[in-house]
Amino acid sequence: MINKLILVLLTAIIFAFSTSALAGWELYDDFSSGSIDAGRWDVDDTSAAISVENGQAKFIHQNGNPNDSSYLFFNQTPSNIIGIKADVLIESCTGDVRARIAGYSGGVGENHVWSGLQLQPSQERIYTSAGLEGPPPNYTWVEDLHYAHYEKPISVAGVSFNLSMALSNDKITYEVDGRGKIVYKYATAIPPTGGDFKAIGTRSTNGDGPCTVYFDNVYILRP
């Protein structure tokens, strides 16, 4: 009887912890449909082959695509998304390719505040960054605003990480489950929207590859 009571209490505690960790977060896609849902995602596969495998979104970032990204863009009112959370696993990777959750976190004049939380196995690091990006069609990089990284070195390849990025009018809160938060505070408050770009994806600066990345259990926050 006592053992049964302990089991019930333990189950209740675990449930409470799990639900509080996702309080306010809305499941966007767990890829259980077996394919990329066009009602949820716009696909940019210019540098990566994107598919669904075993209930996960799979990116194979290809060699030979310098300064190029591939993304699954949120297409259900992305300007109202103020947070992204996802499980990210880099299965194997060559060169400087990194996996990321990213998006516009606000706007300053005609420019957007670009923000990302990124896994980069070649540097054994998990890092955060933000900067001003100009308007279309050129999207010229205007200015770096923020850079920070979790303690290095970190074994990134072969490990699943839960990444989240939450946006408000005065700060961006990045979090890696089990490793804590990094907070970037704006010098001046700005609206936590600023364009429709919110995405999960991969990027290479040097054109390295291939790199195989899985995304799963994608959640969003809305105001």
Coordinates of C-alpha atoms in Angstrom, one line a residue:
M1 CA 0.0 0.0 0.0
I2 CA 2.8 2.4 0.9
N3 CA 4.7 1.5 -2.2
K4 CA 1.7 2.1 -4.3
L5 CA 1.1 5.6 -2.7
I6 CA 4.8 6.5 -3.3
L7 CA 4.4 5.5 -7.0
V8 CA 1.3 7.7 -7.3
L9 CA 3.0 10.7 -5.7
L10 CA 6.1 10.2 -7.9
T11 CA 4.0 10.1 -11.0
A12 CA 2.2 13.2 -10.0
I13 CA 5.4 15.0 -9.4
I14 CA 6.9 14.0 -12.7
F15 CA 3.7 15.1 -14.5
A16 CA 3.7 18.4 -12.7
F17 CA 7.3 19.0 -13.7
S18 CA 6.6 18.1 -17.3
T19 CA 3.6 20.2 -17.7
S20 CA 5.2 23.2 -16.0
A21 CA 8.2 22.9 -18.4
L22 CA 5.8 23.4 -21.3
A23 CA 3.4 25.8 -19.7
G24 CA 2.2 28.2 -22.3
W25 CA 3.9 26.3 -25.1
E26 CA 1.8 25.0 -28.0
L27 CA 2.7 21.9 -30.0
Y28 CA 3.2 23.0 -33.5
D29 CA 4.5 19.8 -35.2
D30 CA 5.8 16.4 -34.1
F31 CA 6.1 15.2 -37.7
S32 CA 4.0 12.2 -36.9
S33 CA 2.2 12.6 -40.2
G34 CA 5.2 11.1 -41.9
S35 CA 5.8 14.0 -44.3
I36 CA 6.4 17.8 -44.3
D37 CA 3.0 19.4 -43.7
A38 CA 2.6 22.2 -46.2
G39 CA -0.1 23.7 -44.0
R40 CA 2.5 24.3 -41.3
W41 CA 5.8 24.8 -43.2
D42 CA 7.3 26.6 -46.2
V43 CA 10.3 24.7 -47.4
D44 CA 13.7 26.2 -48.4
D45 CA 15.8 23.2 -49.5
T46 CA 18.4 25.1 -51.6
S47 CA 21.3 23.6 -49.6
A48 CA 19.7 20.6 -47.8
A49 CA 17.5 17.6 -48.6
I50 CA 14.6 17.8 -46.2
S51 CA 12.3 14.9 -45.4
V52 CA 10.6 13.1 -42.5
E53 CA 12.1 10.0 -41.2
N54 CA 10.9 8.0 -38.1
G55 CA 8.7 10.9 -37.0
Q56 CA 11.4 13.5 -37.2
A57 CA 12.2 16.2 -39.7
K58 CA 15.5 15.3 -41.4
F59 CA 17.9 17.7 -43.0
I60 CA 20.9 16.5 -45.0
H61 CA 22.9 19.7 -45.5
Q62 CA 24.9 19.2 -48.7
N63 CA 28.5 20.1 -49.5
G64 CA 29.2 23.0 -51.8
N65 CA 26.8 25.6 -50.6
P66 CA 28.8 28.5 -49.0
N67 CA 26.9 31.1 -47.1
D68 CA 23.6 29.4 -47.6
S69 CA 20.9 28.1 -45.3
S70 CA 18.0 25.7 -45.6
Y71 CA 14.9 26.1 -43.5
L72 CA 11.5 24.9 -42.6
F73 CA 9.7 28.3 -42.2
F74 CA 6.7 28.5 -39.8
N75 CA 3.8 29.6 -42.0
Q76 CA 0.9 29.8 -39.5
T77 CA 0.9 33.5 -38.6
P78 CA 4.6 33.5 -37.8
S79 CA 4.6 37.2 -36.9
N80 CA 2.6 36.3 -33.8
I81 CA 5.1 33.6 -32.7
I82 CA 7.2 34.9 -29.8
G83 CA 8.9 31.6 -28.9
I84 CA 10.3 28.5 -30.6
K85 CA 11.2 25.2 -28.8
A86 CA 12.5 22.0 -30.5
D87 CA 14.5 18.9 -29.9
V88 CA 17.6 19.0 -32.2
L89 CA 20.0 16.1 -32.9
I90 CA 23.0 16.4 -35.2
E91 CA 23.6 12.8 -36.2
S92 CA 26.9 13.4 -38.1
C93 CA 28.5 16.5 -39.5
T94 CA 31.4 17.6 -41.7
G95 CA 32.9 21.1 -41.4
D96 CA 31.3 24.2 -40.2
V97 CA 27.6 23.3 -40.7
R98 CA 25.4 24.3 -37.8
A99 CA 21.8 23.5 -36.8
R100 CA 19.6 26.3 -35.5
I101 CA 16.3 27.6 -34.4
A102 CA 16.0 31.2 -35.6
G103 CA 13.8 34.1 -36.5
Y104 CA 13.1 37.8 -36.5
S105 CA 12.7 38.9 -32.8
G106 CA 11.8 42.5 -33.5
G107 CA 12.1 45.5 -35.8
V108 CA 14.2 48.6 -35.8
G109 CA 13.1 51.0 -38.5
E110 CA 13.2 49.1 -41.8
N111 CA 15.6 46.5 -40.3
H112 CA 14.8 43.3 -38.5
V113 CA 16.5 41.9 -35.4
W114 CA 17.7 38.4 -36.5
S115 CA 18.2 36.0 -33.6
G116 CA 19.3 32.4 -33.4
L117 CA 20.3 29.5 -31.1
Q118 CA 22.8 27.2 -32.8
L119 CA 24.6 23.9 -32.5
Q120 CA 28.0 23.8 -34.2
P121 CA 29.9 20.5 -33.7
S122 CA 33.0 21.7 -35.6
Q123 CA 33.6 24.3 -32.8
E124 CA 32.2 22.1 -30.0
R125 CA 29.9 24.9 -29.0
I126 CA 26.3 25.9 -28.6
Y127 CA 26.0 29.6 -29.2
T128 CA 23.5 32.5 -29.3
S129 CA 23.6 35.4 -31.7
A130 CA 21.5 38.4 -32.8
G131 CA 22.0 41.2 -35.2
L132 CA 20.3 43.7 -37.5
E133 CA 19.4 42.5 -41.0
G134 CA 18.2 44.8 -43.7
P135 CA 14.9 44.5 -45.7
P136 CA 14.3 42.4 -48.8
P137 CA 15.4 41.7 -51.4
N138 CA 19.0 42.0 -50.3
Y139 CA 18.8 41.2 -46.5
T140 CA 22.1 43.0 -46.0
W141 CA 23.7 42.3 -42.6
V142 CA 23.8 45.7 -40.8
E143 CA 25.3 45.2 -37.4
D144 CA 26.1 42.5 -34.8
L145 CA 24.2 43.0 -31.6
H146 CA 24.9 39.9 -29.5
Y147 CA 27.0 36.8 -29.3
A148 CA 27.5 34.3 -26.4
H149 CA 28.1 30.6 -26.0
Y150 CA 27.7 28.0 -23.4
E151 CA 30.8 26.6 -21.8
K152 CA 33.1 24.9 -24.3
P153 CA 34.0 22.3 -25.4
I154 CA 30.6 20.6 -25.7
S155 CA 30.1 17.2 -27.4
V156 CA 27.4 18.3 -29.9
A157 CA 27.2 15.5 -32.5
G158 CA 25.2 12.5 -31.5
V159 CA 23.5 14.2 -28.6
S160 CA 19.8 15.4 -28.6
F161 CA 19.4 19.0 -27.2
N162 CA 16.1 20.7 -26.3
L163 CA 16.5 24.3 -27.5
S164 CA 14.2 27.3 -26.9
M165 CA 14.2 31.0 -27.8
A166 CA 11.6 33.3 -26.2
L167 CA 11.1 36.9 -27.4
S168 CA 9.7 39.9 -25.5
N169 CA 9.8 43.7 -26.0
D170 CA 13.0 44.0 -23.9
K171 CA 15.0 40.8 -24.2
I172 CA 15.6 37.5 -25.9
T173 CA 15.8 34.5 -23.6
Y174 CA 17.7 31.5 -25.0
E175 CA 17.7 28.2 -23.2
V176 CA 19.2 24.8 -23.6
D177 CA 17.5 22.3 -21.3
G178 CA 19.8 21.1 -18.6
R179 CA 22.4 23.8 -19.3
G180 CA 20.6 27.0 -18.4
K181 CA 19.7 30.3 -20.0
I182 CA 21.4 33.1 -21.8
V183 CA 19.6 36.4 -21.8
Y184 CA 20.3 39.3 -24.2
K185 CA 18.6 42.6 -23.2
Y186 CA 18.0 45.2 -25.8
A187 CA 19.4 48.7 -25.2
T188 CA 15.9 50.1 -26.0
A189 CA 12.6 48.2 -25.9
I190 CA 11.3 47.1 -29.2
P191 CA 8.1 45.2 -30.3
P192 CA 8.7 41.4 -30.1
T193 CA 7.6 41.0 -33.7
G194 CA 9.2 42.3 -36.9
G195 CA 8.6 40.2 -39.9
D196 CA 7.4 36.7 -40.7
F197 CA 10.7 34.9 -40.5
K198 CA 10.6 32.1 -37.9
A199 CA 12.3 28.8 -38.8
I200 CA 14.3 25.7 -38.0
G201 CA 17.1 24.7 -40.2
T202 CA 20.8 24.4 -41.1
R203 CA 23.6 26.7 -42.4
S204 CA 27.2 26.5 -43.7
T205 CA 29.5 29.5 -44.2
N206 CA 32.3 27.6 -45.9
G207 CA 30.2 25.4 -48.0
D208 CA 31.1 22.3 -46.0
G209 CA 29.0 19.1 -45.7
P210 CA 27.3 16.8 -45.6
C211 CA 25.6 17.2 -42.2
T212 CA 22.6 15.2 -41.0
V213 CA 20.3 16.9 -38.5
Y214 CA 17.0 15.9 -37.0
F215 CA 14.3 18.2 -35.5
D216 CA 11.4 16.9 -33.5
N217 CA 8.7 18.1 -31.0
V218 CA 8.5 21.7 -32.2
Y219 CA 6.6 24.0 -29.9
I220 CA 5.7 27.7 -30.2
L221 CA 4.7 30.5 -27.9
R222 CA 2.1 33.1 -28.9
P223 CA 1.2 36.3 -27.1

